[in-house]
XYZ file of C-alpha atoms in Angstrom:
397
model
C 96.617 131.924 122.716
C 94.339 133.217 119.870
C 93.168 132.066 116.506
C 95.383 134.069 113.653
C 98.409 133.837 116.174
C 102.055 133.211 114.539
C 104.549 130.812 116.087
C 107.365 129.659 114.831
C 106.966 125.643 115.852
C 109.569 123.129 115.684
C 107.979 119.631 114.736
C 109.241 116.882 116.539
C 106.797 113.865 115.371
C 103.404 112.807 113.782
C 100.655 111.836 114.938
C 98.201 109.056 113.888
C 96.257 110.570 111.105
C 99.001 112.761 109.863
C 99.650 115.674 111.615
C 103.090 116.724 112.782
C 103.085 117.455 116.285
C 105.067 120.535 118.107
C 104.875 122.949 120.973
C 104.398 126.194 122.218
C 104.237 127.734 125.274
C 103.811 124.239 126.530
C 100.699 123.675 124.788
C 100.896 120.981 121.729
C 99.842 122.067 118.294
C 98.984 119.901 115.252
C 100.196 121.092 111.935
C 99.393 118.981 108.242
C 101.757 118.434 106.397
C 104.965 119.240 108.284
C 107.711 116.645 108.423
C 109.296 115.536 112.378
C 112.799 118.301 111.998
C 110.643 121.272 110.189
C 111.132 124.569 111.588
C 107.957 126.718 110.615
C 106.106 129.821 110.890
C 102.432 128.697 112.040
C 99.106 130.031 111.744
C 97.283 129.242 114.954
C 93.548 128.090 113.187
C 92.220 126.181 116.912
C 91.883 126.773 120.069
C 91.002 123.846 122.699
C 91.554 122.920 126.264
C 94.110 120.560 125.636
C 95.935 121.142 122.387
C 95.937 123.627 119.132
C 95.722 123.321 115.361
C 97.796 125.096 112.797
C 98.685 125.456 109.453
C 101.803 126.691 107.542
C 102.905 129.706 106.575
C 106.205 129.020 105.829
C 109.024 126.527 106.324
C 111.726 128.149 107.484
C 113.801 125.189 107.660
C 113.231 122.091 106.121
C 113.428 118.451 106.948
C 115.885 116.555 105.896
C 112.913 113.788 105.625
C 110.843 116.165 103.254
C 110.824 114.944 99.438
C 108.698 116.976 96.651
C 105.468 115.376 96.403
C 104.331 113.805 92.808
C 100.650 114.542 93.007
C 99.891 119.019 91.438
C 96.658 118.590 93.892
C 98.485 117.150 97.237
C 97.526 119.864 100.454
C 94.377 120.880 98.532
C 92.870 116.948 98.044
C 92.329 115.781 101.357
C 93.481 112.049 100.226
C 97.132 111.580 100.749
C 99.026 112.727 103.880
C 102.511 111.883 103.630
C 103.758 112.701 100.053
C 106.209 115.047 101.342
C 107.600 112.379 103.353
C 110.119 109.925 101.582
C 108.630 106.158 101.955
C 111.224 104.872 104.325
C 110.286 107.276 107.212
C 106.637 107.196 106.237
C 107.157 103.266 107.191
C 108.991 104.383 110.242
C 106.207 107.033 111.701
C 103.574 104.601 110.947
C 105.536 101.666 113.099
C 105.639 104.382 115.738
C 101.861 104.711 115.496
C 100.634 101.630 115.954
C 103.316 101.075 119.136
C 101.878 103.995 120.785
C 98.378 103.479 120.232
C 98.672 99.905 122.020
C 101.478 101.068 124.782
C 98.261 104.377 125.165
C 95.371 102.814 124.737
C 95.998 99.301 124.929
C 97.722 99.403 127.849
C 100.465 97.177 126.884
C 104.068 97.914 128.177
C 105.936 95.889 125.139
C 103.780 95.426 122.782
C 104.701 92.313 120.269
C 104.869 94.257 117.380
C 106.411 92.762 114.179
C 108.240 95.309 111.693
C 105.553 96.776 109.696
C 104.821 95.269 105.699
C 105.954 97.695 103.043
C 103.947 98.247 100.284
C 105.854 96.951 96.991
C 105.064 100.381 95.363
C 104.477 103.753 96.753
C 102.768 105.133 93.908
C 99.565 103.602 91.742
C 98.721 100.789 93.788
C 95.141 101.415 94.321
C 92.501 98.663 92.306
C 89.684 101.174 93.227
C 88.929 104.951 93.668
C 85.369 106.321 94.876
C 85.159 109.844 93.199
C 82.761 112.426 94.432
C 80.822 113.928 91.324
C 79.265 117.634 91.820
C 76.946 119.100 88.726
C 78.541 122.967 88.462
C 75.838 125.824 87.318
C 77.281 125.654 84.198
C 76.427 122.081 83.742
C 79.943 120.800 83.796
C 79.845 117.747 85.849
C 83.047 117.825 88.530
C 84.681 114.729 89.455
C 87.669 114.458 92.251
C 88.052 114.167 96.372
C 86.832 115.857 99.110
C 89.451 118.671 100.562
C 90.399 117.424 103.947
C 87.686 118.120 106.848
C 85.596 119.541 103.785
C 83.275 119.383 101.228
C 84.338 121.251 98.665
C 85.310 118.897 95.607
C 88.990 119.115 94.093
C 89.432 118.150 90.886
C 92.114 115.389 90.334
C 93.713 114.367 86.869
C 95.596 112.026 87.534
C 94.975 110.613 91.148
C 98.617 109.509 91.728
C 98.076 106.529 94.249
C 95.514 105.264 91.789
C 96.617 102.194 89.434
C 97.112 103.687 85.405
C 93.849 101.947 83.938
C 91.695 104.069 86.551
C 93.530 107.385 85.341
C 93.073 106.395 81.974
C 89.253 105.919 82.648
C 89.032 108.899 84.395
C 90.495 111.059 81.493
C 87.703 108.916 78.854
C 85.330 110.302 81.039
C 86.039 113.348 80.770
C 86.407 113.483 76.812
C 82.856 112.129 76.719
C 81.333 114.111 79.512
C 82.831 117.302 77.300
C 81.574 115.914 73.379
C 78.380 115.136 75.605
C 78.361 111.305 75.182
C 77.076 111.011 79.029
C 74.455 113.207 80.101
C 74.096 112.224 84.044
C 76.298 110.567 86.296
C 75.898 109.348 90.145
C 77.096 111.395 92.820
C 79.583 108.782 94.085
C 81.367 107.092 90.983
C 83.760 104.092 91.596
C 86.354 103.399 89.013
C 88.376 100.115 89.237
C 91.578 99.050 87.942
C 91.665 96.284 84.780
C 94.548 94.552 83.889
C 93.502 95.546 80.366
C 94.625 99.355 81.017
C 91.394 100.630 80.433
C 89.468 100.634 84.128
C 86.320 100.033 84.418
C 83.859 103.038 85.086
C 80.874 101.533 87.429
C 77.695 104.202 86.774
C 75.342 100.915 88.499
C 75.979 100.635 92.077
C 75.001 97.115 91.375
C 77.179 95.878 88.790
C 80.004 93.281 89.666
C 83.815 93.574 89.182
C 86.133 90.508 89.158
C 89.385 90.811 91.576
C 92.659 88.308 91.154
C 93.930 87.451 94.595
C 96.547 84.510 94.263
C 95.142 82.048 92.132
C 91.767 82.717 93.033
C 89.070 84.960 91.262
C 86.399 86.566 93.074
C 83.211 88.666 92.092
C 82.756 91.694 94.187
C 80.124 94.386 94.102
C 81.417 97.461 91.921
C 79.912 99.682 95.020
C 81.099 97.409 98.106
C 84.762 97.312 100.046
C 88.008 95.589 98.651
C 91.302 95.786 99.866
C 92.675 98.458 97.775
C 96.457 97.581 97.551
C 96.577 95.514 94.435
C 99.961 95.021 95.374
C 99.798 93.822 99.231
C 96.084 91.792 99.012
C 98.088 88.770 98.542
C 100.610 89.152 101.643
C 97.517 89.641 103.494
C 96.016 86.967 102.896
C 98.853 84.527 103.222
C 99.045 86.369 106.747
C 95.514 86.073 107.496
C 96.181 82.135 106.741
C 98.906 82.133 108.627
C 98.269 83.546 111.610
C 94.401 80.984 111.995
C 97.176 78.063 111.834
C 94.027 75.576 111.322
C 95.242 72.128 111.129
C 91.792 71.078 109.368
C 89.461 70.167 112.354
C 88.791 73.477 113.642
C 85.221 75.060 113.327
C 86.016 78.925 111.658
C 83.605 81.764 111.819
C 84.490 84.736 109.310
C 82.770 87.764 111.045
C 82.673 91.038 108.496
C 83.518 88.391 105.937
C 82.535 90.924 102.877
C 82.485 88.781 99.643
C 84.826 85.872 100.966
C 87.895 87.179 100.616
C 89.809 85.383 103.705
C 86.809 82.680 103.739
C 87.880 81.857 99.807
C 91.456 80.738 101.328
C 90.370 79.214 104.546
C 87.716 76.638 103.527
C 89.691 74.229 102.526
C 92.086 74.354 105.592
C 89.379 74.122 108.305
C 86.680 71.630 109.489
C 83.693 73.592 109.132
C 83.655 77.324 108.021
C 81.093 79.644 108.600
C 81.034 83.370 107.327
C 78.963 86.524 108.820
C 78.425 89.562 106.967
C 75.340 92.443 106.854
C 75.978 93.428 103.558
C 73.172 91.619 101.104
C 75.077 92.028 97.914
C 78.470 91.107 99.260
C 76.996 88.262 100.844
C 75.444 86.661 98.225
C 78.830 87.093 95.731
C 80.634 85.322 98.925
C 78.195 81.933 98.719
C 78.835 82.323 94.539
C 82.329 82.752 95.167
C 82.668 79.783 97.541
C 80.319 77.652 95.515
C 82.501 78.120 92.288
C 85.937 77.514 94.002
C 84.178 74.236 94.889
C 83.817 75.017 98.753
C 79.638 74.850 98.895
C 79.793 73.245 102.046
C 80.785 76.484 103.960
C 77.460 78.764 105.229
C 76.935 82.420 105.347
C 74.348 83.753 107.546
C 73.105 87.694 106.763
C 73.326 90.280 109.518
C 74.519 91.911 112.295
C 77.694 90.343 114.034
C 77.198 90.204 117.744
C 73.667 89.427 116.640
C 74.373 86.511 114.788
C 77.427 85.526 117.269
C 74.682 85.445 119.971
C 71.541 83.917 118.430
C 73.575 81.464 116.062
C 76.552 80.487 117.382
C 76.024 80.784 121.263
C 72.280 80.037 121.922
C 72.859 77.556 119.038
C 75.590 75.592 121.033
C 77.935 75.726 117.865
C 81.398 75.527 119.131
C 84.306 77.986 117.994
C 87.385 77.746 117.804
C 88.884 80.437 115.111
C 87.261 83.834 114.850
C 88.345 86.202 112.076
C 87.604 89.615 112.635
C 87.690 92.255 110.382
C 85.139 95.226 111.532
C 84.940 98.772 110.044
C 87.268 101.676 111.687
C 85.130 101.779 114.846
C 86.135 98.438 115.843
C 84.187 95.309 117.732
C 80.915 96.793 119.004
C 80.111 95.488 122.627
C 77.381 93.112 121.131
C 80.281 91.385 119.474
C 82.410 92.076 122.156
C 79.786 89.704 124.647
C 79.387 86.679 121.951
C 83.403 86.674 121.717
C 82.998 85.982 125.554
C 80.130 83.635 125.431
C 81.786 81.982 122.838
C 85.483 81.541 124.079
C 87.239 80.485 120.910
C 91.045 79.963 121.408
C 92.106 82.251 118.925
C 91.352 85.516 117.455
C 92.703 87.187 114.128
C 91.966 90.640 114.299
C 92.506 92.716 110.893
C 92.139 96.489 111.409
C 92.307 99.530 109.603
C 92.167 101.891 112.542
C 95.401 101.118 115.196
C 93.046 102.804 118.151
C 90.115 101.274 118.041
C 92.185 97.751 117.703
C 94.441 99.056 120.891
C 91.206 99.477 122.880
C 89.533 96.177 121.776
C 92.816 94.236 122.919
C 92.795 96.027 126.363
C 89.104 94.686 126.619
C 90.125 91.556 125.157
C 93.119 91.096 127.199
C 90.815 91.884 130.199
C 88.689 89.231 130.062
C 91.500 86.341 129.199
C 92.771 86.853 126.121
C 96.959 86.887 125.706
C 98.017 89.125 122.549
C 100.600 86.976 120.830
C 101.325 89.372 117.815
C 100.604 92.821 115.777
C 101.390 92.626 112.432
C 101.194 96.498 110.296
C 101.193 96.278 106.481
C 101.396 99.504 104.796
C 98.477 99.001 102.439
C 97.662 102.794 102.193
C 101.137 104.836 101.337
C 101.133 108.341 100.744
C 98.294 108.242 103.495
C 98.158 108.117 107.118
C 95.977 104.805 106.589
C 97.715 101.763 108.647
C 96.714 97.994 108.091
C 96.977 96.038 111.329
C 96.510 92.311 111.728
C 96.415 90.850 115.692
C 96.662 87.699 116.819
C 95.290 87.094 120.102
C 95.158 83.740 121.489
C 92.960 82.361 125.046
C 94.492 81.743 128.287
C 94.946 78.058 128.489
């Protein structure tokens, strides 16, 4: 098999980040953007030991699950992965997903898996976008998204998973980029939603932005992370609560805690809760956030998880009993990995926005005593092959 190759493929599923998976000559091939039921002509693009990479040429015959995508820049932006897929089996592959990455790499046989969380809307849910900004040679500034597994910058106008008011502040900018109002601009620009309709354009990394999550406000920095479904923040939360099922004695440590989203909602449930995050700016907007929800008592300690687990929680004989754990897509680092174990709290609520690195920290987890009770998927990314998982994993009594 060479590079350039045609093969007419029939696609049979998708794969975890989007891909539709077929075969020829018994080798598997990865093709974007093709639906599970597509018959296509494929350009072979890669070559390796185990498995090949396409792209279409042409559909030859379509999916019955194929729907015409709403975004004029989707296969060129590199953002969204599934517009041509209607919703329902978007849901379906990423259920599939998340059951194969633990049955593969968690090594569970039946995994508990709940039915995954729909997203309320498909379409204009996100409260944030993070545009890349490139300075042309005609000094034009360009804003959009990176083409997938590129650099090169796509313009976008509008961003269709984007909420109105951040369209609406993306097309301002433009008008006074072009009557040259703004002369400079960084080279990553976020642009959050406001319920006024008029987004809010954040050219200082260090500015704050207020979020509404239930009846709770919280200050957030403008450059930081925030769950992006304006829609689904709320379910997660309640899920979050849920699933820590404090009764109000229980000592609570918020690893990753960000600006205190879950910690806002937990204080007031548990005995003593304590927060962990290596982010300086988000930290400090957690204690304010805390503090002016009336919940001062709780303490946030700056820096590294497993670093803190160790030297603060372990060495410091402070007993746990809840962790929440909410890492970035590579998962619990084996620092964090050995206070969990030092530690032994009786239950863990995992949130995860990367279904394989969660599968492989349950198999360690599981390993050393740990029974998973529940997975819980909640589409808070559609159009993409993003996938929100929350675990429950509880010890061995």
């Amino acid at each position: 098999m060479k590079t350039g190759e045609l093969r007419e493929i029939e696609i049979e599923s998708l794969a975890y980040g989007g891909s539709g998976v077929g075969r020829t000559d018994g080798q598997v091939i990865f093709v974007p953007h093709t639906a599970p039921g597509d018959l296509a002509l494929v350009e072979v693009t890669e070559v390796k030991d185990r498995f090949l990479r396409g792209r279409i040429r042409e559909i030859r015959r379509p999916s019955p699950d194929r729907t015409k995508p709403l975004c004029g820049s989707y296969g060129k932006c590199g953002g969204c992965h599934y517009q041509h897929l209607g919703y329902e089996r978007q849901l379906y592959w990423k259920q599939v997903q998340v059951n194969d990455a633990l049955t593969r790499i968690g090594g569970l046989e039946t995994p508990p898996l709940a039915p995954i969380i729909p997203s309320p809307v498909g379409y204009h849910y996100r409260g944030k976008a993070e545009f890349h900004v490139a300075e042309g040679g005609d000094g034009r500034f360009r804003i959009g998204f990176h083409q997938e597994e590129s650099n090169l910058l796509v313009e976008i106008d509008p961003c269709e998973i984007a909420d109105g008011s951040i369209n609406h502040a993306l097309q301002r900018l433009r008008q006074d980029l072009g009557a040259g109002k703004i002369r400079a601009l960084p080279a990553r620009l976020p642009i959050w939603s406001s319920s006024d309709g008029e987004g809010l354009i954040c050219t200082n990394a260090k500015r704050t932005v207020e979020r509404q999550v239930k009846d709770m406000v919280l200050s957030v920095p403008a450059a930081g992370f925030f769950q992006a479904n304006l829609f689904l923040v709320n379910r997660l939360v309640d899920l979050v609560v849920e699933l820590c099922a404090l009764e109000g004695t229980e000592t609570v440590v918020d690893c990753y805690c960000g600006s205190g989203l879950f910690s806002l909602f937990l204080a007031d449930r548990a005995g003593r809760l304590f927060g962990i995050e290596a982010d300086s700016a988000a930290l400090s907007l957690a204690r304010l956030n805390l503090t002016r929800a009336g919940r001062q008592e709780t303490l946030f300690f700056a820096g590294d998880v497993g670093r803190e687990l160790t030297e603060r929680f372990v060495r410091g004989g402070i007993k746990t009993d809840v962790l929440v754990l909410d890492p970035p897509r590579p998962g619990l680092a084996k620092e964090v990995m050995a206070g969990i174990f030092s530690l032994q709290p009786r239950r863990l609520v995992y949130i995860s926005c990367n279904p394989a690195t969660l599968a492989r920290d349950i198999r360690h987890l599981s390993a050393a005593g740990y029974l998973l009770r529940s997975v819980h998927p909640l589409d808070m990314f559609p159009q993409t092959a993003h996938i929100e998982v929350v675990a429950l994993l509880e010890a061995k009594v």
